[in-house]
Coordinates of C-alpha atoms in Angstrom, one line a residue:
X541 CA 117.3 142.6 69.1
X542 CA 117.2 140.0 71.9
X543 CA 113.8 138.8 73.1
X544 CA 113.2 138.0 76.8
X545 CA 112.6 134.4 75.7
X546 CA 116.0 134.2 74.1
X547 CA 117.8 136.1 76.9
X548 CA 116.5 134.0 79.9
X549 CA 116.8 130.2 80.2
X550 CA 113.5 128.4 80.6
X551 CA 113.2 126.6 83.9
X552 CA 110.5 124.2 84.9
X553 CA 110.1 123.7 88.6
X554 CA 108.0 120.9 89.9
X555 CA 106.7 120.6 93.5
X556 CA 105.0 117.5 94.8
X557 CA 103.2 117.6 98.1
X558 CA 102.3 114.4 100.0
X559 CA 99.9 114.6 102.9
X560 CA 98.6 111.8 105.0
X561 CA 99.0 109.5 108.0
X562 CA 102.0 107.2 107.7
X563 CA 100.0 104.0 108.1
X564 CA 102.6 101.8 106.4
X565 CA 106.2 101.0 107.5
X566 CA 107.0 100.2 103.9
X567 CA 106.0 101.6 100.5
X568 CA 106.7 104.9 98.6
X569 CA 105.2 107.2 101.2
X570 CA 107.3 105.7 104.0
X571 CA 110.4 105.9 101.8
X572 CA 109.7 109.6 101.0
X573 CA 109.3 110.4 104.7
X574 CA 112.5 108.7 105.6
X575 CA 114.4 110.5 102.8
X576 CA 115.0 113.8 104.7
X577 CA 118.0 114.5 102.5
X578 CA 115.9 115.2 99.4
X579 CA 112.5 116.0 101.0
X580 CA 111.2 118.5 103.5
X581 CA 109.3 116.5 106.0
X582 CA 106.9 118.2 108.5
X583 CA 105.4 116.0 111.2
X584 CA 102.2 117.1 112.9
X585 CA 101.5 115.4 116.2
X586 CA 98.1 115.4 117.9
X587 CA 99.9 116.1 121.1
X588 CA 101.0 119.5 119.7
X589 CA 97.5 120.5 118.7
X590 CA 96.1 123.5 120.7
X591 CA 92.9 121.5 121.2
X592 CA 94.9 118.9 123.1
X593 CA 97.1 121.3 124.9
X594 CA 94.3 123.5 126.1
X595 CA 91.7 120.7 126.5
X596 CA 89.1 122.6 124.6
X597 CA 88.0 123.2 121.0
X598 CA 90.4 126.0 119.9
X599 CA 90.3 124.9 116.2
X600 CA 87.0 123.1 115.3
X601 CA 87.4 119.8 113.5
X602 CA 90.9 119.2 114.8
X603 CA 91.5 116.2 117.1
X604 CA 90.2 116.8 120.6
X605 CA 91.9 116.1 124.0
X606 CA 89.2 113.4 124.7
X607 CA 89.9 111.7 121.4
X608 CA 93.6 111.5 122.0
X609 CA 93.3 110.2 125.5
X610 CA 90.6 107.6 124.4
X611 CA 93.1 106.3 121.8
X612 CA 95.9 106.2 124.4
X613 CA 93.7 104.0 126.6
X614 CA 92.2 101.9 123.7
X615 CA 95.4 101.3 121.7
X616 CA 98.3 102.0 124.1
X617 CA 101.4 103.9 123.2
X618 CA 103.2 100.9 121.6
X619 CA 100.4 100.3 119.1
X620 CA 101.2 101.2 115.4
X621 CA 98.0 103.1 115.2
X622 CA 99.2 105.4 118.0
X623 CA 102.4 106.1 116.1
X624 CA 100.6 106.7 112.8
X625 CA 97.4 108.4 113.7
X626 CA 98.3 110.3 116.9
X627 CA 102.0 111.0 116.7
X628 CA 102.2 111.2 112.8
X629 CA 105.2 108.9 112.8
X630 CA 106.0 105.9 110.7
X631 CA 105.0 102.9 112.9
X632 CA 107.5 100.1 113.6
X633 CA 105.2 97.9 111.5
X634 CA 102.3 98.7 109.2
X635 CA 99.0 98.7 110.9
X636 CA 98.0 95.6 108.9
X637 CA 101.5 93.9 108.6
X638 CA 102.0 90.4 110.0
X639 CA 105.6 90.9 111.1
X640 CA 106.9 94.0 113.0
X641 CA 110.4 95.3 112.5
X642 CA 111.2 94.4 116.1
X643 CA 110.3 90.7 115.5
X644 CA 112.3 90.7 112.3
X645 CA 115.3 92.3 114.0
X646 CA 115.2 89.8 116.8
X647 CA 115.3 86.9 114.3
X648 CA 118.3 88.0 112.3
X649 CA 121.1 85.5 112.7
X650 CA 119.4 84.2 115.9
X651 CA 120.7 80.9 117.4
X652 CA 117.7 78.8 118.1
X653 CA 117.8 76.1 120.8
X654 CA 115.2 73.3 120.9
X655 CA 116.3 71.6 124.1
X656 CA 117.3 68.0 123.1
X657 CA 115.0 67.7 120.1
X658 CA 116.3 68.1 116.5
X659 CA 114.2 69.1 113.5
X660 CA 115.8 69.1 110.0
X661 CA 114.2 69.7 106.7
X662 CA 113.6 71.9 103.7
X663 CA 110.9 73.9 101.9
X664 CA 110.3 74.8 98.3
X665 CA 108.3 77.7 96.8
X666 CA 108.1 76.9 93.1
X667 CA 107.9 79.9 90.8
X668 CA 106.8 80.4 87.2
X669 CA 109.3 81.1 84.4
X670 CA 110.2 84.8 84.3
X671 CA 111.2 87.2 87.0
X672 CA 109.8 85.2 90.0
X673 CA 112.2 83.0 91.9
X674 CA 112.1 79.4 92.9
X675 CA 113.3 79.4 96.5
X676 CA 114.6 76.4 98.4
X677 CA 115.5 76.8 102.1
X678 CA 116.9 74.0 104.2
X679 CA 117.9 74.0 107.9
X680 CA 117.7 72.9 111.4
X681 CA 115.6 74.0 114.4
X682 CA 114.2 77.2 112.9
X683 CA 117.5 78.2 111.3
X684 CA 118.4 78.3 107.6
X685 CA 121.6 76.4 106.8
X686 CA 121.3 76.0 103.0
X687 CA 119.7 78.1 100.2
X688 CA 119.1 77.6 96.5
X689 CA 117.4 80.5 94.8
X690 CA 117.0 80.7 91.0
X691 CA 114.6 81.2 88.2
X692 CA 113.9 79.5 84.8
X693 CA 114.2 75.8 85.8
X694 CA 111.6 73.1 85.2
X695 CA 109.6 71.6 88.1
X696 CA 111.4 68.2 87.5
X697 CA 114.8 69.9 88.0
X698 CA 113.4 71.7 91.0
X699 CA 112.5 68.4 92.7
X700 CA 116.1 67.2 92.3
X701 CA 117.6 70.5 93.6
X702 CA 115.2 70.3 96.6
X703 CA 116.5 66.8 97.4
X704 CA 120.1 68.0 97.2
X705 CA 119.4 70.8 99.7
X706 CA 117.5 68.4 101.9
X707 CA 120.4 65.9 101.8
X708 CA 122.9 68.7 102.7
X709 CA 121.0 69.5 105.9
X710 CA 120.2 65.8 106.6
X711 CA 116.5 66.6 106.6
X712 CA 113.7 64.2 107.2
X713 CA 111.0 66.4 105.6
X714 CA 110.4 68.5 102.5
X715 CA 107.6 71.0 102.4
X716 CA 106.2 72.0 99.0
X717 CA 103.5 74.4 97.9
X718 CA 101.2 72.1 96.0
X719 CA 99.2 74.8 94.2
X720 CA 100.1 75.7 90.6
X721 CA 103.6 74.6 89.4
X722 CA 104.4 73.0 92.8
X723 CA 102.2 70.1 91.9
X724 CA 104.7 69.0 89.3
X725 CA 107.5 69.1 91.8
X726 CA 105.5 67.1 94.3
X727 CA 104.7 64.4 91.6
X728 CA 108.4 64.1 90.8
X729 CA 109.4 63.8 94.4
X730 CA 106.8 61.1 94.9
X731 CA 108.1 59.2 91.8
X732 CA 111.6 59.2 93.4
X733 CA 110.2 57.0 96.2
X734 CA 112.1 58.7 98.9
X735 CA 112.9 56.8 102.1
X736 CA 112.7 58.3 105.6
X737 CA 111.7 61.7 104.1
X738 CA 108.2 63.0 104.9
X739 CA 106.7 65.0 102.0
X740 CA 104.5 67.8 103.4
X741 CA 102.1 69.2 100.7
X742 CA 100.8 72.6 101.4
X743 CA 97.6 74.1 99.7
X744 CA 97.4 77.8 100.5
X745 CA 93.6 78.0 99.8
X746 CA 92.8 74.9 102.0
X747 CA 90.0 75.5 104.5
X748 CA 89.5 71.9 106.0
X749 CA 91.3 71.4 109.2
X750 CA 92.3 75.1 109.5
X751 CA 91.9 77.1 112.7
X752 CA 88.4 78.7 112.3
X753 CA 89.7 82.2 113.0
X754 CA 91.7 82.1 109.7
X755 CA 90.3 82.1 106.1
X756 CA 92.7 79.4 104.8
X757 CA 95.9 77.6 105.4
X758 CA 98.1 80.4 104.1
X759 CA 96.7 82.8 106.8
X760 CA 97.1 80.2 109.5
X761 CA 100.7 79.5 108.5
X762 CA 101.7 83.1 108.6
X763 CA 100.2 83.8 112.0
X764 CA 101.3 80.5 113.6
X765 CA 104.9 81.1 112.4
X766 CA 104.6 84.7 113.7
X767 CA 103.8 83.3 117.1
X768 CA 106.8 80.9 116.9
X769 CA 109.0 83.9 115.9
X770 CA 107.8 85.9 118.9
X771 CA 108.7 82.9 121.2
X772 CA 112.2 82.8 119.9
X773 CA 111.8 79.6 117.8
X774 CA 112.6 81.1 114.3
X775 CA 115.7 82.7 112.7
X776 CA 116.4 84.4 109.4
X777 CA 119.7 85.2 107.6
X778 CA 120.6 88.8 107.1
X779 CA 119.0 88.8 103.6
X780 CA 117.5 92.3 102.7
X781 CA 115.1 90.7 100.1
X782 CA 113.7 88.2 102.6
X783 CA 113.4 90.8 105.3
X784 CA 111.6 93.2 102.9
X785 CA 109.1 90.5 101.9
X786 CA 108.3 89.5 105.4
X787 CA 107.6 93.1 106.5
X788 CA 105.6 93.9 103.3
X789 CA 103.0 91.1 103.6
X790 CA 99.7 92.4 105.0
X791 CA 96.5 90.9 106.4
X792 CA 92.9 92.0 106.7
X793 CA 89.6 90.8 108.2
X794 CA 87.4 89.6 105.4
X795 CA 83.6 89.8 105.2
X796 CA 83.3 86.5 107.0
X797 CA 85.2 87.9 110.0
X798 CA 88.2 85.7 109.3
X799 CA 91.9 86.7 109.1
X800 CA 93.1 86.6 105.5
X801 CA 96.5 87.3 103.9
X802 CA 96.6 89.5 100.9
X803 CA 97.1 87.9 97.5
X804 CA 100.5 87.8 95.7
X805 CA 99.0 89.9 92.9
X806 CA 98.1 92.7 95.4
X807 CA 101.6 92.5 96.9
X808 CA 103.1 92.9 93.4
X809 CA 101.2 96.1 92.7
X810 CA 102.4 99.6 92.4
X811 CA 104.4 101.0 95.3
X812 CA 104.7 97.6 96.8
X813 CA 107.3 94.8 96.3
X814 CA 106.8 94.7 92.6
X815 CA 107.6 91.0 92.8
X816 CA 106.3 87.8 94.3
X817 CA 107.3 87.1 98.0
X818 CA 108.9 83.8 97.1
X819 CA 111.6 83.9 99.7
X820 CA 109.1 84.8 102.5
X821 CA 106.7 82.0 101.4
X822 CA 109.5 79.4 101.4
X823 CA 110.7 80.6 104.8
X824 CA 107.2 80.4 106.2
X825 CA 106.7 76.9 104.9
X826 CA 110.0 75.8 106.3
X827 CA 109.1 77.1 109.8
X828 CA 105.7 75.3 109.4
X829 CA 107.6 72.1 108.7
X830 CA 109.7 72.5 111.8
X831 CA 106.5 72.8 113.8
X832 CA 104.7 69.8 112.3
X833 CA 107.3 67.3 111.1
X834 CA 108.6 64.4 113.2
X835 CA 111.8 65.1 115.1
X836 CA 115.1 63.6 113.9
X837 CA 116.2 60.6 115.9
X838 CA 119.3 61.2 118.0
X839 CA 121.4 58.7 116.0
X840 CA 120.6 60.6 112.8
X841 CA 121.6 64.0 114.1
X842 CA 125.1 65.3 113.1
X843 CA 126.9 68.5 113.7
X844 CA 125.8 71.1 111.2
X845 CA 127.5 74.2 109.8
X846 CA 125.2 77.1 109.6
X847 CA 125.2 79.2 106.4
X848 CA 125.4 83.0 107.1

């Protein structure tokens, strides 16, 4: 005899349903929405609601015509909240992201012109031993010309490598994150008694001298650099990891009413980057250096080859 259990193969079918507003331009939910090859994606727009179309309450509890038009007036149709909460579409940037995809796209391989002024230098984000990266960027006038990205090297060796990158771009400043392991790199650079090179020490948690609308130096740097990017003063290489990190970093308004950038630990959480935004932090510091360091004297300026 043959039992039904023996005769038929056992099949397990799993079905996962995700429901929500696509508030983020990144993350697993956004990836699943974009993956129309493997997933069935159904978009429900408030504009298709019978309540909106008939301008009356056809289905109680569903968005009203008045609510939609109020948000159109309050937010505007280019606002990420309009895309996510009204149209049910993934916004061009997360509602709480610092950089939008449009700003990022405009910076890729951009050629930046600073009139007759020349700014050259480098920036170092020092990482711990392990999976995190130490990232050194060097360049001119908002553009990256040299890169040195690695892991598992001492802070002393990092100081030497930063100086090498800076020499290659003929820079007159080096920006270093002085918190944590960066302090060792700064001490080593100071011991080198560098001539004609300004050492800019950054402390992310610093509050003194920071624009009062921001919680600390880190938040101020990110938003000031964003302004420079929107004004055409920044460029990025076509590096998928750097682009992903810049788009992933979020901000929020804290209990004191100040703008604050999320912590690296939050960013490394589940369904996020799963790594520290080392490249993004180094790039932000380099752009901050371009904005605050002294310009290179004309006689020191030489023709530079840009690294793609």
